[in-house]
Short mmCIF file of C-alpha atoms in Angstrom, two decimals:
data_model
loop_
_atom_site.label_atom_id
_atom_site.label_comp_id
_atom_site.label_asym_id
_atom_site.label_seq_id
_atom_site.Cartn_x
_atom_site.Cartn_y
_atom_site.Cartn_z
CA UNK A 1 -6.02 4.56 -16.98
CA UNK A 2 -5.05 1.53 -14.89
CA UNK A 3 -8.07 1.51 -12.61
CA UNK A 4 -8.84 -1.24 -10.13
CA UNK A 5 -12.45 -1.32 -9.00
CA UNK A 6 -13.02 -2.90 -5.60
CA UNK A 7 -16.40 -3.94 -4.22
CA UNK A 8 -18.04 -3.74 -1.86
CA UNK A 9 -16.65 -0.63 -0.22
CA UNK A 10 -18.03 -1.75 3.10
CA UNK A 11 -19.80 -4.82 4.39
CA UNK A 12 -21.21 -6.00 7.70
CA UNK A 13 -21.66 -9.71 8.23
CA UNK A 14 -22.52 -12.07 11.04
CA UNK A 15 -19.97 -14.31 12.68
CA UNK A 16 -19.67 -17.61 10.92
CA UNK A 17 -20.70 -16.38 7.51
CA UNK A 18 -18.52 -15.81 4.47
CA UNK A 19 -17.86 -12.59 2.62
CA UNK A 20 -16.50 -12.12 -0.88
CA UNK A 21 -14.54 -9.08 -1.96
CA UNK A 22 -13.97 -8.44 -5.66
CA UNK A 23 -11.29 -6.50 -7.44
CA UNK A 24 -11.61 -5.85 -11.15
CA UNK A 25 -9.09 -4.27 -13.42
CA UNK A 26 -11.20 -2.04 -15.64
CA UNK A 27 -8.88 -1.00 -18.42
CA UNK A 28 -6.00 -3.40 -18.27
CA UNK A 29 -5.26 -7.04 -17.66
CA UNK A 30 -4.04 -7.80 -14.17
CA UNK A 31 -2.13 -11.05 -14.18
CA UNK A 32 -1.19 -10.43 -10.57
CA UNK A 33 -3.17 -8.97 -7.68
CA UNK A 34 -1.87 -8.22 -4.21
CA UNK A 35 -4.17 -8.35 -1.21
CA UNK A 36 -3.43 -6.24 1.85
CA UNK A 37 -5.02 -5.94 5.24
CA UNK A 38 -5.03 -2.76 7.32
CA UNK A 39 -6.14 -2.61 10.93
CA UNK A 40 -7.28 0.77 12.30
CA UNK A 41 -4.45 3.27 12.51
CA UNK A 42 -1.96 0.66 11.37
CA UNK A 43 -0.02 -0.09 8.26
CA UNK A 44 -0.90 -2.22 5.28
CA UNK A 45 0.23 -5.81 5.58
CA UNK A 46 0.55 -8.01 2.52
CA UNK A 47 -1.65 -11.05 2.94
CA UNK A 48 -1.31 -12.86 -0.35
CA UNK A 49 -0.51 -12.59 -4.02
CA UNK A 50 -2.87 -13.99 -6.60
CA UNK A 51 -1.84 -14.92 -10.10
CA UNK A 52 -4.23 -15.60 -12.92
CA UNK A 53 -4.59 -19.30 -13.55
CA UNK A 54 -2.50 -20.49 -10.63
CA UNK A 55 -2.67 -20.84 -6.88
CA UNK A 56 -2.26 -17.83 -4.69
CA UNK A 57 0.84 -17.31 -2.60
CA UNK A 58 0.15 -16.53 1.04
CA UNK A 59 2.37 -14.64 3.44
CA UNK A 60 3.52 -16.35 6.57
CA UNK A 61 0.84 -16.48 9.21
CA UNK A 62 -2.09 -15.99 6.83
CA UNK A 63 -4.56 -18.86 6.90
CA UNK A 64 -5.15 -20.18 3.41
CA UNK A 65 -8.40 -21.85 4.33
CA UNK A 66 -9.82 -18.73 5.91
CA UNK A 67 -8.82 -16.28 3.20
CA UNK A 68 -9.65 -17.90 -0.11
CA UNK A 69 -8.24 -16.13 -3.11
CA UNK A 70 -9.32 -16.79 -6.67
CA UNK A 71 -7.92 -15.18 -9.80
CA UNK A 72 -10.02 -16.82 -12.47
CA UNK A 73 -9.53 -14.24 -15.19
CA UNK A 74 -7.17 -11.49 -16.21
CA UNK A 75 -9.60 -8.87 -14.92
CA UNK A 76 -10.99 -10.34 -11.72
CA UNK A 77 -9.48 -11.42 -8.43
CA UNK A 78 -11.59 -12.26 -5.39
CA UNK A 79 -10.90 -12.65 -1.70
CA UNK A 80 -13.39 -14.66 0.33
CA UNK A 81 -13.25 -14.46 4.09
CA UNK A 82 -14.72 -17.74 5.27
CA UNK A 83 -16.35 -18.36 8.62
CA UNK A 84 -15.71 -14.76 9.56
CA UNK A 85 -15.06 -13.78 13.16
CA UNK A 86 -14.96 -10.34 14.78
CA UNK A 87 -11.16 -10.41 14.71
CA UNK A 88 -11.35 -10.53 10.90
CA UNK A 89 -12.86 -7.05 10.96
CA UNK A 90 -10.43 -4.89 9.06
CA UNK A 91 -9.84 -2.85 5.93
CA UNK A 92 -8.87 -4.95 2.91
CA UNK A 93 -7.17 -3.41 -0.13
CA UNK A 94 -6.20 -4.95 -3.43
CA UNK A 95 -3.45 -3.71 -5.70
CA UNK A 96 -2.21 -4.60 -9.15
CA UNK A 97 1.07 -3.80 -10.86
CA UNK A 98 0.68 -1.10 -13.45
CA UNK A 99 1.09 -2.11 -17.03
CA UNK A 100 3.33 -0.78 -19.73
CA UNK A 101 6.60 -1.05 -17.94
CA UNK A 102 7.66 0.76 -14.84
CA UNK A 103 7.16 -0.57 -11.38
CA UNK A 104 4.18 1.24 -9.93
CA UNK A 105 0.94 -0.10 -8.59
CA UNK A 106 -2.70 0.81 -8.77
CA UNK A 107 -4.84 0.30 -5.70
CA UNK A 108 -8.48 -0.50 -5.22
CA UNK A 109 -10.49 1.79 -2.97
CA UNK A 110 -10.63 -0.77 -0.20
CA UNK A 111 -13.31 -2.74 1.64
CA UNK A 112 -14.18 -2.15 5.26
CA UNK A 113 -15.31 -5.44 6.75
CA UNK A 114 -17.13 -5.52 10.07
CA UNK A 115 -18.01 -8.88 11.56
CA UNK A 116 -20.65 -8.79 14.28
CA UNK B 1 13.15 -9.94 4.80
CA UNK B 2 12.97 -6.25 4.22
CA UNK B 3 11.73 -3.88 6.89
CA UNK B 4 10.61 -0.28 6.66
CA UNK B 5 10.67 2.02 9.67
CA UNK B 6 8.89 5.32 10.06
CA UNK B 7 9.84 6.73 13.42
CA UNK B 8 7.39 9.63 13.46
CA UNK B 9 3.84 8.49 14.28
CA UNK B 10 2.60 12.06 13.88
CA UNK B 11 3.91 15.33 12.50
CA UNK B 12 2.39 18.77 12.52
CA UNK B 13 3.26 21.71 10.27
CA UNK B 14 1.93 25.16 9.63
CA UNK B 15 0.31 25.76 6.29
CA UNK B 16 2.84 27.01 3.70
CA UNK B 17 5.77 25.68 5.74
CA UNK B 18 8.05 22.77 4.91
CA UNK B 19 7.99 19.40 6.63
CA UNK B 20 10.17 16.32 6.33
CA UNK B 21 8.95 12.81 7.00
CA UNK B 22 11.55 10.19 7.86
CA UNK B 23 11.86 6.66 6.57
CA UNK B 24 14.61 4.08 6.95
CA UNK B 25 14.68 0.58 5.61
CA UNK B 26 16.71 -2.55 5.89
CA UNK B 27 17.56 -4.77 2.95
CA UNK B 28 20.33 -6.91 1.60
CA UNK B 29 19.33 -6.23 -1.99
CA UNK B 30 21.25 -3.77 -4.10
CA UNK B 31 18.45 -2.91 -6.48
CA UNK B 32 14.97 -2.00 -5.31
CA UNK B 33 12.29 0.64 -5.46
CA UNK B 34 11.04 3.00 -2.81
CA UNK B 35 7.73 4.79 -2.63
CA UNK B 36 5.83 7.32 -0.60
CA UNK B 37 2.07 6.86 -0.55
CA UNK B 38 -0.54 9.18 0.84
CA UNK B 39 -3.72 7.82 2.43
CA UNK B 40 -6.34 10.50 3.11
CA UNK B 41 -9.44 9.81 5.23
CA UNK B 42 -11.05 8.19 2.19
CA UNK B 43 -8.34 5.52 2.60
CA UNK B 44 -7.57 5.51 -1.12
CA UNK B 45 -3.86 4.96 -1.59
CA UNK B 46 -2.30 7.73 -3.66
CA UNK B 47 1.23 7.58 -5.00
CA UNK B 48 3.21 10.65 -3.99
CA UNK B 49 6.66 9.89 -5.31
CA UNK B 50 8.93 6.98 -6.15
CA UNK B 51 12.63 6.33 -6.44
CA UNK B 52 14.71 3.67 -8.11
CA UNK B 53 17.64 2.64 -5.96
CA UNK B 54 20.06 2.66 -8.88
CA UNK B 55 19.37 6.33 -9.52
CA UNK B 56 21.52 8.71 -7.54
CA UNK B 57 19.38 11.71 -8.36
CA UNK B 58 16.65 12.39 -5.86
CA UNK B 59 13.13 12.21 -7.25
CA UNK B 60 11.01 15.35 -7.31
CA UNK B 61 7.31 15.83 -8.01
CA UNK B 62 6.23 19.46 -7.74
CA UNK B 63 6.20 20.29 -3.99
CA UNK B 64 7.34 16.82 -3.03
CA UNK B 65 10.93 15.68 -3.05
CA UNK B 66 12.94 12.93 -1.46
CA UNK B 67 16.35 12.70 0.11
CA UNK B 68 17.55 9.24 -0.83
CA UNK B 69 20.67 8.14 1.00
CA UNK B 70 21.36 4.60 -0.21
CA UNK B 71 24.33 3.90 2.03
CA UNK B 72 22.40 5.03 5.07
CA UNK B 73 19.24 3.28 3.82
CA UNK B 74 17.27 6.42 4.34
CA UNK B 75 14.43 7.78 2.21
CA UNK B 76 12.87 10.94 3.63
CA UNK B 77 10.05 12.93 2.07
CA UNK B 78 10.06 16.70 2.02
CA UNK B 79 6.84 18.56 1.46
CA UNK B 80 7.28 22.22 0.61
CA UNK B 81 4.63 24.90 0.87
CA UNK B 82 2.34 22.57 2.83
CA UNK B 83 -1.31 22.77 1.97
CA UNK B 84 -4.41 21.73 3.88
CA UNK B 85 -4.99 19.01 1.31
CA UNK B 86 -1.70 17.41 2.26
CA UNK B 87 -3.15 16.28 5.57
CA UNK B 88 -3.18 12.47 5.52
CA UNK B 89 -1.34 9.35 6.55
CA UNK B 90 1.91 8.94 4.69
CA UNK B 91 3.41 5.53 4.16
CA UNK B 92 6.91 4.72 3.03
CA UNK B 93 7.12 1.48 1.05
CA UNK B 94 9.74 -0.85 -0.38
CA UNK B 95 9.62 -3.14 -3.36
CA UNK B 96 12.13 -5.74 -4.48
CA UNK B 97 13.14 -5.71 -8.13
CA UNK B 98 11.07 -7.88 -10.50
CA UNK B 99 12.18 -11.48 -10.38
CA UNK B 100 13.73 -11.01 -7.00
CA UNK B 101 10.92 -12.75 -5.15
CA UNK B 102 7.75 -11.21 -3.79
CA UNK B 103 6.73 -8.12 -5.69
CA UNK B 104 4.31 -6.86 -3.11
CA UNK B 105 5.09 -3.75 -1.14
CA UNK B 106 6.47 -3.66 2.39
CA UNK B 107 5.04 -0.64 4.18
CA UNK B 108 6.20 1.34 7.15
CA UNK B 109 3.77 2.04 9.98
CA UNK B 110 2.94 5.45 8.63
CA UNK B 111 3.14 9.06 9.72
CA UNK B 112 0.01 11.06 10.38
CA UNK B 113 0.59 14.53 8.93
CA UNK B 114 -1.44 17.39 10.37
CA UNK B 115 -1.55 20.75 8.63
CA UNK B 116 -2.22 23.70 10.91
CA UNK B 117 -4.06 26.55 9.14
#
């Protein structure tokens, strides 16, 4: 149980276009979703936290207008990279707190974004 | 802000041997959670083991165990009887307690573990 489905797994887009990444909680309700970014051979960096029905919280240095996060329902959170540039090329991973107590997380499988 | 440091960019171990991955962290909080995650080439994050800071007993999961030294802010991972499938990036991570602010994880830079057959 506690599966987060992330799509697409990889995407190539042209500079200046926008790309949407979706994370769905399949068998539980995710009131919170964390979005991470991972550059090649580097660590995961928390970008933002989305909460269902309210505005996302962004980490320092993350552009709100470039990385639009929407958490419209208890099972879907989306990250839209707007006006993408080659430097936005990265691996993006979502994660939701596991339900039923405890303090673990379940991760999506990640999205590799390449901007050309 | 909390920081997590993994000082070993890469470690190599012979199959069936034991290896220890180091992790230190810095925090002013007294209660928190620590994790070790494995990221194989598929890049799927897999939980290896976790530890609550208020528990003195070191967590153990089959071949994986930790040495949690709260005063020293150290959280090392020991892998016994290493197997080829253990080859991956290993990330140490920190989480504040619920209600203590951001609940996202703070990750270390990772250690690339190589298993020599």
